[in-house]
Amino acid sequence: MRAVEFQEYGGPEVLKVVEAPVPAPGPGQVSVDVAWTGVNFADLKARAEGYRVPELPFVPGLEVSGRVRALGAGVTGPAVGQEVAALVQSGAYADVVVADAATVFPLPDGVDLRTGATLPSVLPTAYALVHTVGRLQPGETVLVQSAAGGVGTAVGQLARAAGASAVYGVVSSAAKAAHARAHGYDEVFTGDFGQAVREATGGRGVDLALDPVGGATLRASLASLARWGRLVSYGNASGEAAWTVGQPELYPLALSVAGFSILNLAQSDPTALRELTDRAFAKALDGTVTLPVTAEFPLEEASEAHRLMDTRTTTGKLLLRVNTPTG
Ligand SMILES: NC(=O)c1ccc[n+]([C@@H]2O[C@H](COP(=O)([O-])OP(=O)(O)OC[C@H]3O[C@@H](n4cnc5c(N)ncnc54)[C@H](OP(=O)(O)O)[C@@H]3O)[C@@H](O)[C@H]2O)c1
């Protein structure tokens, strides 16, 4: 089978198409004939700097749609041939991927394979940020970094549907601002957002801030919170040093800081991931969230997908066509 791997860290050019043995599912696992693979920012981090890479060579990729190929020992479903979406720790840039059965989700009726590949990472993450960890209440205000990306696009729509009184986004360009405004955001700021948030909220600040950037941006998000405000950290796109926070920042306004990682949840509590994913997928099914695919590439051109995402101009979701009618 084909797989796209890297043997060293670096730019998109380190991604190489190789022939690899078809993996067989072990106990508790399922193998999937991949139709589409979703591209995540974490794949770029893996390739460039070894984020969550245990050893080289490494086949990146966290999410697929496809059909169940084979069941490992002890697995009773989903049935061979069933259309599924799956979240994996790696290996999704390939014709066949092996996933823990607990993180393989039958595609709900009405969700096609192409859409299915956009969902497993982004949608449960966005749902957790807004509801489970962020605990957004109707009437509250939200500030979201990277608002036009995969997670950001879903968060804007979920926050609006949850009854937020205002959803503010931060992006790096005017083109991205237009995308975010079309997906749930009331106002979108580019660049230095601290002052803009204060002005938009009449000096009060926001109730919930969601930050996948880290460093100075996380600090500015924290400084944008109103009394009782919550900050959820879920990434470090900036590559800045790991943040710390303590009493001086939190006590005066009774602030809370939380974190979230869907890959850690998948490893530590697959049952909780399943519950979260069921709730999140329901939001795609009922039309609350749509995740536009803004670019797609054949598997062999995974490096082009990375090149594009590296430009920091992408919005919504990027996909790889693996085994599809058009691929
Ligand atoms: N913790 C979790 O469970 C979890 C799950 C999924 C994703 N994530 C994180 O959520 C974020 C979004 O993921 P995604 O896959 O949907 O990607 P994405 O938002 O489609 O693309 C990444 C975005 O990060 C921003 N960015 C890129 N380089 C940056 C830099 N050097 N400094 C600051 N911002 C930068 C860009 O937005 P702007 O150009 O508009 O700033 C870019 O659009 C990523 O940081 C990812 O690691 C976390």
Short mmCIF file of C-alpha atoms and ligand atoms in Angstrom, two decimals:
data_model
loop_
_atom_site.label_atom_id
_atom_site.label_comp_id
_atom_site.label_asym_id
_atom_site.label_seq_id
_atom_site.Cartn_x
_atom_site.Cartn_y
_atom_site.Cartn_z
CA MET A 1 0.00 0.00 0.00
CA ARG A 2 0.97 3.65 -0.29
CA ALA A 3 1.95 5.65 2.77
CA VAL A 4 3.37 9.13 3.15
CA GLU A 5 6.11 9.28 5.74
CA PHE A 6 9.02 11.42 6.83
CA GLN A 7 12.40 10.13 7.89
CA GLU A 8 13.69 13.47 9.15
CA TYR A 9 12.11 16.67 10.39
CA GLY A 10 11.88 19.62 8.06
CA GLY A 11 9.78 21.37 5.43
CA PRO A 12 7.02 19.79 3.32
CA GLU A 13 9.70 18.22 1.07
CA VAL A 14 10.56 15.66 3.77
CA LEU A 15 7.19 13.96 3.13
CA LYS A 16 7.85 10.95 0.87
CA VAL A 17 5.46 8.47 -0.73
CA VAL A 18 6.61 4.93 0.11
CA GLU A 19 5.37 1.37 -0.34
CA ALA A 20 4.52 -0.11 3.03
CA PRO A 21 3.05 -3.40 4.23
CA VAL A 22 -0.70 -3.34 4.83
CA PRO A 23 -1.11 -3.19 8.62
CA ALA A 24 -3.23 -5.85 10.31
CA PRO A 25 -5.42 -4.90 13.27
CA GLY A 26 -4.25 -6.19 16.64
CA PRO A 27 -6.56 -7.12 19.51
CA GLY A 28 -9.12 -4.37 20.07
CA GLN A 29 -8.28 -2.71 16.76
CA VAL A 30 -9.90 -2.18 13.38
CA SER A 31 -8.23 -1.60 10.02
CA VAL A 32 -9.83 0.87 7.65
CA ASP A 33 -9.51 1.25 3.88
CA VAL A 34 -9.04 4.99 3.77
CA ALA A 35 -11.19 7.13 1.52
CA TRP A 36 -10.19 10.59 2.72
CA THR A 37 -7.71 11.87 5.27
CA GLY A 38 -8.07 15.18 7.11
CA VAL A 39 -5.05 17.44 7.35
CA ASN A 40 -4.45 18.95 10.79
CA PHE A 41 -2.06 21.65 11.97
CA ALA A 42 -0.64 19.01 14.32
CA ASP A 43 0.59 17.08 11.22
CA LEU A 44 2.73 20.10 10.30
CA LYS A 45 4.06 20.30 13.84
CA ALA A 46 4.91 16.60 13.71
CA ARG A 47 6.76 16.99 10.42
CA ALA A 48 8.58 20.20 11.33
CA GLU A 49 9.55 19.59 14.93
CA GLY A 50 8.54 16.08 16.00
CA TYR A 51 5.32 16.93 17.87
CA ARG A 52 4.01 13.58 19.24
CA VAL A 53 6.45 11.61 17.07
CA PRO A 54 7.77 8.61 19.06
CA GLU A 55 10.28 7.52 16.41
CA LEU A 56 11.30 7.92 12.75
CA PRO A 57 10.24 7.12 10.11
CA PHE A 58 6.76 8.39 10.92
CA VAL A 59 3.49 8.36 8.97
CA PRO A 60 1.50 11.42 10.07
CA GLY A 61 -2.27 11.86 10.05
CA LEU A 62 -4.90 11.81 12.77
CA GLU A 63 -8.25 11.37 11.07
CA VAL A 64 -9.78 9.42 8.22
CA SER A 65 -12.99 8.33 6.67
CA GLY A 66 -13.27 5.00 4.89
CA ARG A 67 -14.64 1.49 5.06
CA VAL A 68 -13.84 -1.11 7.69
CA ARG A 69 -11.39 -3.60 6.18
CA ALA A 70 -10.82 -6.07 9.02
CA LEU A 71 -11.52 -6.53 12.72
CA GLY A 72 -8.88 -7.50 15.29
CA ALA A 73 -9.38 -10.08 18.01
CA GLY A 74 -12.17 -9.23 20.41
CA VAL A 75 -13.77 -6.62 18.17
CA THR A 76 -17.38 -7.24 17.20
CA GLY A 77 -18.12 -4.09 15.25
CA PRO A 78 -18.49 -1.96 13.23
CA ALA A 79 -19.01 -4.50 10.45
CA VAL A 80 -16.48 -5.08 7.70
CA GLY A 81 -17.42 -2.76 4.82
CA GLN A 82 -19.20 -0.22 7.03
CA GLU A 83 -18.46 3.44 6.37
CA VAL A 84 -16.69 4.99 9.34
CA ALA A 85 -14.69 7.96 10.53
CA ALA A 86 -11.72 7.31 12.81
CA LEU A 87 -9.37 9.23 15.04
CA VAL A 88 -5.85 7.81 15.27
CA GLN A 89 -2.60 8.86 16.93
CA SER A 90 -0.73 8.62 13.59
CA GLY A 91 -0.69 6.75 10.28
CA ALA A 92 -3.64 8.32 8.47
CA TYR A 93 -1.59 9.39 5.42
CA ALA A 94 -1.93 5.88 3.92
CA ASP A 95 -4.20 3.54 1.98
CA VAL A 96 -4.95 1.53 5.12
CA VAL A 97 -4.84 2.66 8.73
CA VAL A 98 -5.24 0.75 11.99
CA ALA A 99 -7.29 2.39 14.73
CA ASP A 100 -8.40 1.39 18.21
CA ALA A 101 -11.98 0.18 17.84
CA ALA A 102 -12.99 2.69 20.53
CA THR A 103 -12.05 5.58 18.23
CA VAL A 104 -13.81 4.26 15.11
CA PHE A 105 -17.23 5.84 14.59
CA PRO A 106 -19.87 4.59 12.14
CA LEU A 107 -20.74 7.46 9.84
CA PRO A 108 -24.22 8.67 10.68
CA ASP A 109 -26.78 8.42 7.87
CA GLY A 110 -26.57 11.56 5.82
CA VAL A 111 -22.84 12.14 6.39
CA ASP A 112 -20.82 11.20 3.32
CA LEU A 113 -17.22 9.97 3.35
CA ARG A 114 -15.77 13.30 2.30
CA THR A 115 -17.51 15.16 5.10
CA GLY A 116 -16.70 12.31 7.48
CA ALA A 117 -12.98 12.93 7.12
CA THR A 118 -13.37 16.53 8.31
CA LEU A 119 -14.98 15.60 11.60
CA PRO A 120 -13.03 13.26 13.94
CA SER A 121 -10.41 15.71 15.22
CA VAL A 122 -11.89 19.16 14.76
CA LEU A 123 -15.51 18.74 15.75
CA PRO A 124 -15.14 16.94 19.11
CA THR A 125 -12.31 19.34 19.95
CA ALA A 126 -14.49 22.34 19.19
CA TYR A 127 -17.39 20.83 21.12
CA ALA A 128 -15.19 20.19 24.16
CA LEU A 129 -13.77 23.71 24.05
CA VAL A 130 -17.18 25.36 23.94
CA HIS A 131 -19.18 23.03 26.16
CA THR A 132 -17.29 20.43 28.18
CA VAL A 133 -14.23 22.43 29.21
CA GLY A 134 -15.28 25.99 28.35
CA ARG A 135 -18.79 25.54 29.83
CA LEU A 136 -20.19 28.38 27.77
CA GLN A 137 -23.50 29.72 29.08
CA PRO A 138 -26.13 31.56 27.04
CA GLY A 139 -25.46 35.29 27.06
CA GLU A 140 -21.70 34.94 27.59
CA THR A 141 -19.01 36.30 25.30
CA VAL A 142 -16.23 34.27 23.66
CA LEU A 143 -12.83 35.13 22.16
CA VAL A 144 -11.29 32.57 19.78
CA GLN A 145 -7.77 32.57 18.31
CA SER A 146 -7.13 31.10 14.81
CA ALA A 147 -10.84 31.66 14.19
CA ALA A 148 -10.82 30.82 10.47
CA GLY A 149 -9.01 27.47 10.72
CA GLY A 150 -10.50 24.02 11.12
CA VAL A 151 -11.20 24.16 14.85
CA GLY A 152 -11.98 27.88 14.75
CA THR A 153 -14.60 27.45 12.03
CA ALA A 154 -16.44 24.86 14.12
CA VAL A 155 -16.07 26.80 17.38
CA GLY A 156 -17.68 29.93 15.94
CA GLN A 157 -20.78 28.04 14.88
CA LEU A 158 -21.04 26.04 18.11
CA ALA A 159 -20.62 29.12 20.29
CA ARG A 160 -23.29 31.00 18.37
CA ALA A 161 -25.67 28.03 18.61
CA ALA A 162 -24.98 27.79 22.35
CA GLY A 163 -26.39 31.29 22.76
CA ALA A 164 -23.24 33.37 23.14
CA SER A 165 -24.11 37.05 23.16
CA ALA A 166 -21.00 37.79 21.09
CA VAL A 167 -18.37 35.60 19.44
CA TYR A 168 -15.07 37.37 18.73
CA GLY A 169 -12.35 35.87 16.56
CA VAL A 170 -8.70 36.66 15.94
CA VAL A 171 -7.06 35.87 12.59
CA SER A 172 -3.96 36.98 10.69
CA SER A 173 -5.55 38.46 7.56
CA ALA A 174 -8.64 40.23 6.23
CA ALA A 175 -9.47 37.29 3.95
CA LYS A 176 -9.60 35.00 6.95
CA ALA A 177 -11.78 37.49 8.80
CA ALA A 178 -14.42 37.21 6.06
CA HIS A 179 -14.40 33.41 6.39
CA ALA A 180 -14.78 33.62 10.17
CA ARG A 181 -17.65 36.10 9.94
CA ALA A 182 -19.45 33.64 7.68
CA HIS A 183 -19.09 30.95 10.36
CA GLY A 184 -20.55 32.36 13.53
CA TYR A 185 -18.25 35.23 14.45
CA ASP A 186 -19.71 38.67 15.19
CA GLU A 187 -16.42 40.56 15.07
CA VAL A 188 -13.02 39.43 13.90
CA PHE A 189 -9.78 41.17 14.82
CA THR A 190 -6.46 41.00 13.03
CA GLY A 191 -3.20 41.56 14.85
CA ASP A 192 -3.13 43.08 18.32
CA PHE A 193 -6.54 42.20 19.75
CA GLY A 194 -6.31 43.27 23.42
CA GLN A 195 -7.55 46.81 22.95
CA ALA A 196 -10.15 45.76 20.36
CA VAL A 197 -11.68 43.23 22.78
CA ARG A 198 -11.90 45.85 25.53
CA GLU A 199 -13.62 48.27 23.17
CA ALA A 200 -16.02 45.64 21.82
CA THR A 201 -17.04 44.58 25.34
CA GLY A 202 -17.35 48.08 26.79
CA GLY A 203 -14.20 47.51 28.85
CA ARG A 204 -15.51 44.36 30.52
CA GLY A 205 -13.59 41.63 28.70
CA VAL A 206 -14.87 38.20 27.63
CA ASP A 207 -16.21 35.28 29.66
CA LEU A 208 -14.39 32.57 27.71
CA ALA A 209 -11.14 32.71 25.73
CA LEU A 210 -9.92 29.78 23.62
CA ASP A 211 -6.23 29.70 22.76
CA PRO A 212 -4.29 27.30 20.48
CA VAL A 213 -1.39 29.73 19.95
CA GLY A 214 0.34 30.00 23.34
CA GLY A 215 3.08 32.42 24.39
CA ALA A 216 2.31 36.12 24.16
CA THR A 217 -1.07 35.40 22.57
CA LEU A 218 -2.13 33.24 25.50
CA ARG A 219 -1.03 36.02 27.86
CA ALA A 220 -3.11 38.54 25.91
CA SER A 221 -6.09 36.15 25.93
CA LEU A 222 -5.81 35.86 29.71
CA ALA A 223 -5.65 39.64 29.98
CA SER A 224 -8.85 39.86 27.91
CA LEU A 225 -10.98 37.94 30.42
CA ALA A 226 -13.75 39.48 32.48
CA ARG A 227 -14.30 38.60 36.15
CA TRP A 228 -15.00 34.84 36.54
CA GLY A 229 -13.56 34.38 33.04
CA ARG A 230 -12.19 31.06 31.77
CA LEU A 231 -9.26 30.46 29.44
CA VAL A 232 -8.82 27.13 27.67
CA SER A 233 -5.38 26.37 26.19
CA TYR A 234 -5.36 23.72 23.47
CA GLY A 235 -2.25 24.22 21.41
CA ASN A 236 1.02 26.04 20.90
CA ALA A 237 1.05 27.15 17.27
CA SER A 238 3.48 29.95 18.13
CA GLY A 239 6.12 27.48 19.30
CA GLU A 240 6.84 29.77 22.24
CA ALA A 241 7.96 28.37 25.61
CA ALA A 242 5.35 26.48 27.62
CA TRP A 243 3.21 28.89 29.63
CA THR A 244 2.82 29.02 33.35
CA VAL A 245 0.22 30.96 35.28
CA GLY A 246 -0.32 31.57 38.97
CA GLN A 247 -1.97 33.53 41.75
CA PRO A 248 -1.02 37.06 40.62
CA GLU A 249 -2.88 36.61 37.32
CA LEU A 250 -5.81 34.55 38.59
CA TYR A 251 -6.84 35.86 42.00
CA PRO A 252 -7.84 39.47 41.27
CA LEU A 253 -10.61 38.58 38.79
CA ALA A 254 -11.22 34.97 39.93
CA LEU A 255 -10.07 33.57 36.60
CA SER A 256 -9.74 29.90 35.64
CA VAL A 257 -7.31 28.30 33.20
CA ALA A 258 -7.93 24.87 31.70
CA GLY A 259 -6.44 22.69 28.98
CA PHE A 260 -7.68 20.20 26.44
CA SER A 261 -6.10 17.58 24.16
CA ILE A 262 -8.25 15.24 22.11
CA LEU A 263 -5.32 12.88 21.50
CA ASN A 264 -4.69 12.58 25.21
CA LEU A 265 -8.38 11.99 25.81
CA ALA A 266 -8.41 9.26 23.15
CA GLN A 267 -5.53 7.51 24.89
CA SER A 268 -6.61 7.99 28.48
CA ASP A 269 -10.40 7.68 28.30
CA PRO A 270 -11.78 6.36 24.99
CA THR A 271 -15.26 6.07 26.51
CA ALA A 272 -15.28 9.78 27.30
CA LEU A 273 -13.98 10.50 23.79
CA ARG A 274 -16.82 8.42 22.34
CA GLU A 275 -19.46 10.28 24.32
CA LEU A 276 -17.92 13.59 23.31
CA THR A 277 -17.72 12.54 19.65
CA ASP A 278 -21.35 11.37 19.59
CA ARG A 279 -22.49 14.72 20.94
CA ALA A 280 -20.24 16.61 18.54
CA PHE A 281 -21.23 14.63 15.43
CA ALA A 282 -24.87 15.34 16.24
CA LYS A 283 -24.07 19.02 15.66
CA ALA A 284 -22.93 18.23 12.12
CA LEU A 285 -25.97 16.05 11.51
CA ASP A 286 -28.49 18.65 12.66
CA GLY A 287 -26.80 21.33 10.57
CA THR A 288 -25.49 23.41 13.49
CA VAL A 289 -21.93 23.06 12.16
CA THR A 290 -20.67 22.85 8.61
CA LEU A 291 -16.97 22.41 7.98
CA PRO A 292 -16.11 23.66 4.50
CA VAL A 293 -13.36 21.82 2.66
CA THR A 294 -11.33 24.61 1.08
CA ALA A 295 -8.60 22.54 -0.57
CA GLU A 296 -7.94 18.90 -1.35
CA PHE A 297 -5.00 16.99 -2.78
CA PRO A 298 -4.32 13.40 -3.79
CA LEU A 299 -2.44 11.42 -1.13
CA GLU A 300 0.77 11.57 -3.17
CA GLU A 301 0.63 15.37 -2.97
CA ALA A 302 0.43 15.54 0.81
CA SER A 303 3.51 17.77 0.71
CA GLU A 304 1.50 20.32 -1.32
CA ALA A 305 -1.21 20.30 1.32
CA HIS A 306 1.45 21.00 3.95
CA ARG A 307 3.01 23.70 1.78
CA LEU A 308 -0.36 25.41 1.54
CA MET A 309 -1.14 25.17 5.26
CA ASP A 310 2.40 26.38 6.02
CA THR A 311 1.58 29.63 4.20
CA ARG A 312 -0.90 30.36 6.98
CA THR A 313 -3.53 31.42 4.44
CA THR A 314 -5.86 28.42 4.68
CA THR A 315 -9.37 28.43 6.08
CA GLY A 316 -11.70 25.59 7.06
CA LYS A 317 -10.49 22.04 6.37
CA LEU A 318 -7.91 20.57 3.99
CA LEU A 319 -8.31 16.97 2.83
CA LEU A 320 -6.23 14.28 1.14
CA ARG A 321 -8.01 12.05 -1.40
CA VAL A 322 -6.84 8.53 -0.80
CA ASN A 323 -9.26 6.01 -2.36
CA THR A 324 -12.24 7.94 -3.63
CA PRO A 325 -14.23 7.99 -6.85
CA THR A 326 -12.41 11.20 -7.80
CA GLY A 327 -9.02 10.21 -6.41
N1 LIG B 1 -5.78 20.25 21.86
C1 LIG B 1 -6.49 19.63 20.93
O1 LIG B 1 -7.19 18.65 21.21
C2 LIG B 1 -6.44 20.13 19.53
C3 LIG B 1 -7.16 19.45 18.53
C4 LIG B 1 -7.14 19.98 17.23
C5 LIG B 1 -6.39 21.13 16.97
N2 LIG B 1 -5.69 21.72 17.98
C6 LIG B 1 -4.94 22.96 17.74
O2 LIG B 1 -5.88 23.88 17.26
C7 LIG B 1 -5.28 24.73 16.29
C8 LIG B 1 -6.08 24.64 15.03
O3 LIG B 1 -5.88 23.36 14.45
P1 LIG B 1 -6.36 23.08 12.96
O4 LIG B 1 -5.83 21.75 12.61
O5 LIG B 1 -7.79 23.38 12.88
O6 LIG B 1 -5.50 24.14 12.15
P2 LIG B 1 -5.94 25.50 11.44
O7 LIG B 1 -6.58 26.39 12.44
O8 LIG B 1 -6.71 25.17 10.23
O9 LIG B 1 -4.54 26.08 11.03
C9 LIG B 1 -3.65 26.50 12.02
C10 LIG B 1 -3.86 27.99 12.34
O10 LIG B 1 -2.92 28.35 13.35
C11 LIG B 1 -2.57 29.69 13.14
N3 LIG B 1 -1.10 29.73 13.09
C12 LIG B 1 -0.28 29.15 12.24
N4 LIG B 1 0.99 29.42 12.53
C13 LIG B 1 0.96 30.20 13.58
C14 LIG B 1 1.95 30.80 14.33
N5 LIG B 1 3.26 30.65 14.06
N6 LIG B 1 1.56 31.57 15.33
C15 LIG B 1 0.27 31.71 15.61
N7 LIG B 1 -0.73 31.14 14.93
C16 LIG B 1 -0.37 30.38 13.93
C17 LIG B 1 -3.11 30.16 11.82
O11 LIG B 1 -4.19 31.04 12.01
P3 LIG B 1 -3.98 32.62 11.79
O12 LIG B 1 -3.07 32.78 10.62
O13 LIG B 1 -5.32 33.19 11.55
O14 LIG B 1 -3.37 33.12 13.05
C18 LIG B 1 -3.58 28.88 11.16
O15 LIG B 1 -4.71 29.10 10.39
C19 LIG B 1 -3.83 24.26 16.13
O16 LIG B 1 -2.99 25.08 16.91
C20 LIG B 1 -3.88 22.85 16.67
O17 LIG B 1 -2.65 22.42 17.15
C21 LIG B 1 -5.71 21.25 19.23
#
